[in-house]
XYZ file of C-alpha atoms in Angstrom:
399
model
C 72.089 75.842 95.048
C 72.248 72.115 94.323
C 72.733 69.935 97.349
C 71.285 72.497 99.773
C 69.448 70.787 102.576
C 66.046 71.923 103.745
C 65.874 72.462 107.479
C 63.035 70.714 109.266
C 60.435 72.857 111.069
C 60.530 70.397 113.964
C 63.147 70.220 116.727
C 66.072 67.899 115.992
C 66.087 64.567 117.785
C 69.201 62.407 118.294
C 69.354 59.345 116.002
C 68.454 55.921 117.314
C 71.561 54.238 118.835
C 72.476 50.961 117.150
C 73.877 49.339 120.252
C 74.270 49.869 123.962
C 70.980 51.073 125.456
C 68.214 48.672 126.354
C 65.384 47.841 123.967
C 62.784 50.060 125.742
C 65.204 52.983 125.575
C 65.879 52.356 121.894
C 62.144 52.165 121.185
C 61.639 55.435 123.053
C 64.428 57.081 121.049
C 62.918 55.733 117.837
C 59.492 57.136 118.742
C 60.974 60.526 119.641
C 62.750 60.652 116.307
C 59.624 59.713 114.352
C 57.298 62.058 116.263
C 59.837 64.922 116.504
C 59.082 65.060 120.231
C 55.436 66.045 119.699
C 52.770 64.875 122.140
C 49.904 62.655 121.001
C 47.353 65.486 121.134
C 49.691 67.659 119.042
C 50.103 64.865 116.503
C 46.341 64.403 116.354
C 45.779 68.143 115.867
C 48.355 68.124 113.070
C 46.654 65.186 111.358
C 43.255 66.881 111.582
C 44.673 70.102 110.174
C 46.374 68.225 107.316
C 43.164 66.283 106.594
C 41.102 69.477 106.418
C 43.611 71.153 104.105
C 43.732 68.092 101.847
C 39.944 67.840 101.710
C 39.597 71.529 100.808
C 42.160 71.108 98.012
C 40.280 68.287 96.292
C 36.769 69.446 97.217
C 37.194 72.488 94.966
C 36.897 70.159 91.971
C 33.989 68.114 93.314
C 30.308 68.915 92.948
C 28.817 67.381 96.080
C 25.274 68.652 95.550
C 22.810 65.769 95.188
C 20.254 66.278 92.401
C 16.673 65.716 93.474
C 15.521 62.162 92.897
C 19.047 60.715 92.873
C 19.453 57.786 95.306
C 21.985 58.391 98.087
C 24.069 55.357 97.161
C 24.324 56.394 93.515
C 25.202 59.947 94.511
C 27.898 58.676 96.910
C 29.509 56.654 94.114
C 29.385 59.688 91.816
C 31.080 61.929 94.403
C 33.688 59.246 95.141
C 34.520 59.057 91.417
C 34.965 62.828 91.307
C 37.340 62.694 94.281
C 39.279 59.856 92.671
C 39.779 61.803 89.433
C 40.639 64.962 91.368
C 43.434 63.026 93.101
C 44.581 61.117 90.033
C 44.883 64.200 87.835
C 47.254 65.840 90.306
C 49.855 63.213 89.361
C 51.953 63.057 86.205
C 50.662 60.559 83.580
C 53.434 58.048 84.411
C 52.617 58.194 88.119
C 48.909 57.809 87.413
C 49.664 54.492 85.684
C 51.896 53.468 88.589
C 49.126 54.234 91.087
C 46.519 52.327 89.087
C 48.778 49.274 88.771
C 49.487 49.387 92.514
C 45.765 49.584 93.338
C 45.002 46.641 91.042
C 47.758 44.542 92.647
C 46.498 45.382 96.126
C 43.087 43.900 95.360
C 44.339 40.860 93.438
C 44.354 37.471 95.191
C 47.688 35.793 95.815
C 48.970 33.983 92.695
C 51.293 30.988 92.479
C 53.464 29.881 89.549
C 54.950 26.363 89.479
C 57.944 25.307 87.366
C 57.972 22.859 84.413
C 57.584 19.110 85.030
C 60.730 17.583 86.396
C 61.940 20.795 87.951
C 61.923 21.330 91.681
C 61.155 25.006 92.038
C 58.114 27.183 92.270
C 57.515 30.916 92.064
C 55.009 32.535 94.413
C 53.726 35.882 93.169
C 52.804 38.160 96.097
C 50.553 40.719 94.413
C 49.800 42.554 97.646
C 53.479 42.946 98.482
C 54.296 44.204 94.996
C 51.375 46.626 95.141
C 52.615 47.949 98.479
C 56.136 48.367 97.084
C 54.794 50.287 94.089
C 52.807 52.568 96.422
C 55.951 53.117 98.485
C 57.888 53.960 95.313
C 55.181 56.434 94.315
C 55.407 57.999 97.776
C 59.173 58.423 97.373
C 58.704 60.129 93.999
C 56.139 62.532 95.440
C 58.342 63.232 98.473
C 61.241 64.044 96.169
C 59.129 66.681 94.436
C 58.041 68.069 97.773
C 61.595 68.288 99.123
C 62.783 70.125 96.010
C 59.811 72.485 96.186
C 60.373 72.997 99.911
C 63.987 73.921 99.258
C 62.968 76.489 96.637
C 60.240 77.883 98.887
C 62.702 78.178 101.760
C 65.006 80.226 99.544
C 62.038 82.371 98.483
C 61.110 82.850 102.145
C 64.621 84.049 102.963
C 64.534 86.502 100.043
C 61.126 87.791 101.133
C 62.349 88.248 104.702
C 65.200 90.314 103.304
C 62.727 92.539 101.406
C 60.630 93.262 104.507
C 61.897 95.254 107.515
C 63.122 93.073 110.356
C 62.458 95.736 113.001
C 60.706 99.117 113.063
C 62.815 102.190 112.331
C 63.164 104.996 114.834
C 60.506 107.576 113.952
C 60.332 110.700 116.145
C 57.041 110.850 118.003
C 55.906 107.333 117.062
C 56.050 103.866 118.560
C 55.854 101.282 115.773
C 55.267 97.554 115.991
C 54.451 95.115 113.220
C 54.186 91.398 112.546
C 53.140 89.099 109.724
C 52.115 85.454 109.594
C 52.042 83.839 106.144
C 49.398 81.216 105.470
C 52.028 79.339 103.447
C 55.808 79.470 103.334
C 55.756 82.809 101.501
C 53.137 85.534 101.715
C 51.386 88.108 99.575
C 51.172 90.674 102.373
C 53.535 93.637 102.368
C 54.411 96.139 105.090
C 57.127 98.760 105.279
C 58.242 101.925 107.056
C 61.162 103.909 105.686
C 62.359 107.554 105.444
C 61.684 109.769 102.449
C 63.487 113.001 101.625
C 61.167 115.764 100.425
C 61.576 119.430 99.564
C 60.404 121.646 102.421
C 60.077 124.815 100.298
C 62.019 126.984 102.751
C 64.992 127.443 100.453
C 66.187 126.128 97.096
C 67.491 122.600 97.599
C 66.378 122.401 101.229
C 64.869 119.061 102.255
C 63.053 117.572 105.220
C 62.596 113.959 106.209
C 59.225 112.280 106.269
C 58.425 108.588 106.599
C 56.477 106.400 104.205
C 54.194 103.798 105.788
C 52.744 100.966 103.712
C 50.520 97.957 104.332
C 49.370 96.027 101.261
C 47.669 92.750 100.392
C 48.117 91.079 96.997
C 45.140 89.057 95.744
C 45.875 85.362 96.180
C 48.377 83.487 98.311
C 51.713 81.687 98.207
C 54.269 82.037 95.386
C 52.255 84.041 92.795
C 51.185 86.584 95.417
C 54.709 86.743 96.876
C 56.218 87.467 93.457
C 53.763 90.296 92.839
C 54.363 91.583 96.360
C 58.060 91.929 95.501
C 57.181 94.089 92.479
C 54.950 96.298 94.663
C 57.797 96.739 97.139
C 60.262 97.564 94.369
C 57.918 100.070 92.693
C 57.192 101.865 95.973
C 60.877 102.143 96.836
C 61.766 103.349 93.354
C 58.884 105.767 92.783
C 59.097 107.441 96.195
C 62.456 108.968 95.233
C 60.572 111.350 92.914
C 59.176 114.359 94.825
C 55.408 114.676 94.966
C 52.365 114.162 97.184
C 51.265 110.711 98.258
C 48.364 110.748 95.775
C 50.797 111.145 92.889
C 52.944 108.329 94.272
C 49.953 105.966 94.474
C 48.806 106.976 90.984
C 52.203 106.058 89.541
C 52.195 102.786 91.489
C 48.767 101.971 90.080
C 49.962 102.507 86.497
C 52.877 100.182 87.146
C 50.618 97.594 88.819
C 48.215 97.659 85.840
C 51.063 96.613 83.545
C 51.529 93.430 85.645
C 47.996 92.656 86.824
C 46.841 90.248 84.060
C 43.874 92.463 83.120
C 42.993 93.209 86.733
C 43.043 89.621 87.979
C 46.164 90.244 90.091
C 45.247 93.407 91.944
C 46.622 94.737 95.229
C 44.870 96.563 98.049
C 47.145 99.038 99.778
C 47.294 101.680 102.485
C 50.075 104.156 101.701
C 50.761 107.029 104.102
C 53.381 109.706 104.629
C 54.095 110.893 108.173
C 55.756 114.199 108.962
C 57.398 114.080 112.422
C 57.683 117.873 112.536
C 53.946 118.524 112.203
C 52.682 115.099 113.420
C 50.480 114.999 110.300
C 49.761 111.756 108.464
C 48.648 112.075 104.839
C 47.342 108.825 103.380
C 45.690 107.080 100.431
C 43.609 103.949 100.927
C 43.613 101.940 97.680
C 40.745 99.528 98.359
C 42.336 98.263 101.587
C 40.671 97.414 104.895
C 40.323 100.888 106.473
C 42.930 101.301 109.231
C 41.442 102.226 112.591
C 42.582 105.368 114.430
C 41.765 105.154 118.104
C 42.025 108.572 119.709
C 43.268 109.067 123.255
C 39.721 110.095 124.192
C 38.447 106.632 123.189
C 36.719 107.625 119.942
C 37.607 105.779 116.749
C 37.657 106.686 113.075
C 38.440 104.782 109.896
C 40.949 105.996 107.318
C 39.081 105.226 104.106
C 39.833 108.110 101.703
C 41.461 106.827 98.529
C 40.196 104.840 95.574
C 40.362 101.498 93.748
C 42.907 98.745 94.452
C 46.159 98.963 92.528
C 46.098 97.185 89.179
C 42.347 97.373 88.495
C 42.053 100.503 86.314
C 45.005 102.351 84.806
C 43.363 105.800 84.855
C 41.926 105.455 88.382
C 41.927 108.651 90.439
C 42.872 108.751 94.103
C 41.924 111.096 96.921
C 43.974 111.623 100.043
C 43.045 111.967 103.676
C 44.852 113.841 106.434
C 44.906 113.191 110.174
C 46.950 114.703 112.969
C 48.345 112.238 115.485
C 48.276 113.443 119.078
C 50.047 111.751 122.023
C 48.148 108.618 123.029
C 46.511 108.086 119.634
C 46.770 104.538 118.250
C 46.611 103.654 114.541
C 46.104 100.019 113.510
C 46.622 99.014 109.855
C 45.995 95.377 108.995
C 45.180 92.935 106.200
C 41.889 91.071 105.877
C 43.485 87.817 107.024
C 43.394 89.158 110.582
C 39.672 89.856 110.922
C 38.734 86.889 108.681
C 40.728 84.314 110.668
C 38.447 81.332 111.313
C 38.163 78.813 114.118
C 37.129 75.168 113.803
C 33.444 76.210 113.633
C 34.255 78.537 110.650
C 33.458 81.590 112.788
C 35.477 84.694 111.905
C 37.613 86.551 114.415
C 35.841 89.714 113.316
C 36.455 93.436 113.403
C 34.341 93.933 116.537
C 36.540 91.644 118.645
C 39.667 93.262 117.253
C 38.450 96.801 118.009
C 37.350 95.799 121.499
C 40.840 94.477 122.232
C 42.402 97.695 120.926
C 40.143 99.692 123.249
C 41.096 97.507 126.194
C 44.849 97.635 125.526
C 45.083 101.224 124.249
C 47.194 102.452 127.175
C 49.888 99.806 126.667
C 52.992 100.200 124.452
C 52.591 99.324 120.776
C 54.626 96.104 120.976
C 52.585 94.878 123.956
C 49.322 95.540 122.106
C 50.691 93.699 119.068
C 51.586 90.642 121.151
C 48.175 90.654 122.845
C 46.345 90.716 119.487
C 48.381 87.799 118.133
C 47.791 85.773 121.296
C 44.054 86.509 121.146
C 43.921 85.364 117.504
C 45.715 82.128 118.427
C 43.287 81.555 121.283
C 40.298 82.129 119.010
C 41.526 80.063 116.040
C 42.818 77.124 118.078
C 43.870 74.195 115.897
C 42.039 75.400 112.777
C 44.308 75.909 109.741
C 45.275 79.428 108.685
C 43.488 80.397 105.448
C 45.102 83.746 104.655
C 48.163 85.825 105.422
C 47.862 87.931 108.580
C 49.659 91.273 108.911
C 49.252 93.965 111.551
C 51.047 97.291 111.958
C 50.507 99.531 114.993
C 51.586 103.172 115.283
C 51.210 104.906 118.624
C 51.834 108.614 118.986
C 54.095 109.415 121.918
């Protein structure tokens, strides 16, 4: 994969022409290339979002509480020192030295060195210029790491997209719509819908087709969560080939998850269900997941909460199952906690109440229309605030 270029998330802009157009036109082209065509308010929003994310990263290692009796000025210096060390320790030892030398040079006064008597030359040492060049060199080194990491993450994103369904399968009697939004390049959320062959008991060897439905959320975010998500997907696909009820399937998945959970630190909440198109019955197990909401055609709602502990917490955990019958007009919404916990700039959560109210309002619409409306409403609520967690939503509407 060496030499693979990482595509930019911003629209391509033609390079600045070296000759021909007038200076104002060349300056405009230069600005468009630098800004990627973004407006000033969009650039400002991006800077604010980046600043918040950066502050949260370093603030985790800073104790900003001021002890009683400590002067404000002394406390400010103490907090500033903590921030400085939090930043410095993110660099490699060699780059820490480079940064310190650059900072020292930036504060040094200009120095001048004159040659020996009889010689007609002098050497002017520009400490500020050298400090700036060292900072620029450090920036290039850090950008190199970021580009390499971005390339690897882009490959991981493509692999993850291949693991997840691109579009809903055709399930008799159901409209299905789903979407996911990772907080980072790759996500720890998992969703899937796929057919499962089961014995129908009518005759030896006779089988019927049901559909497995899964929505899961791995603890954590980014690469570690995405790697564990891939193991959850693989175990579900492999274990479902063995006949048995959904409780047995989840029990086997839990045993597998416990062998990779680092003593329960890497657990997974999951909603696993099996839908039978012939009987319109959905049998499910909720393994510590946000209870999916079933909105009946009459307007009443119920939560699907029967189940047990998250996967990977306790190897001998026992799971119960729940059963619901889906009638025409019923709407089932399964989601991860990133949806209801999405925050705006005032750190207010989107909330389950707002989500349920929107489902009630849009219940008569097709599943894909409801899905689009929920995502738009989340965007409207969150605004320019950064996304803290992966967001996944799956809707099933009985037809």
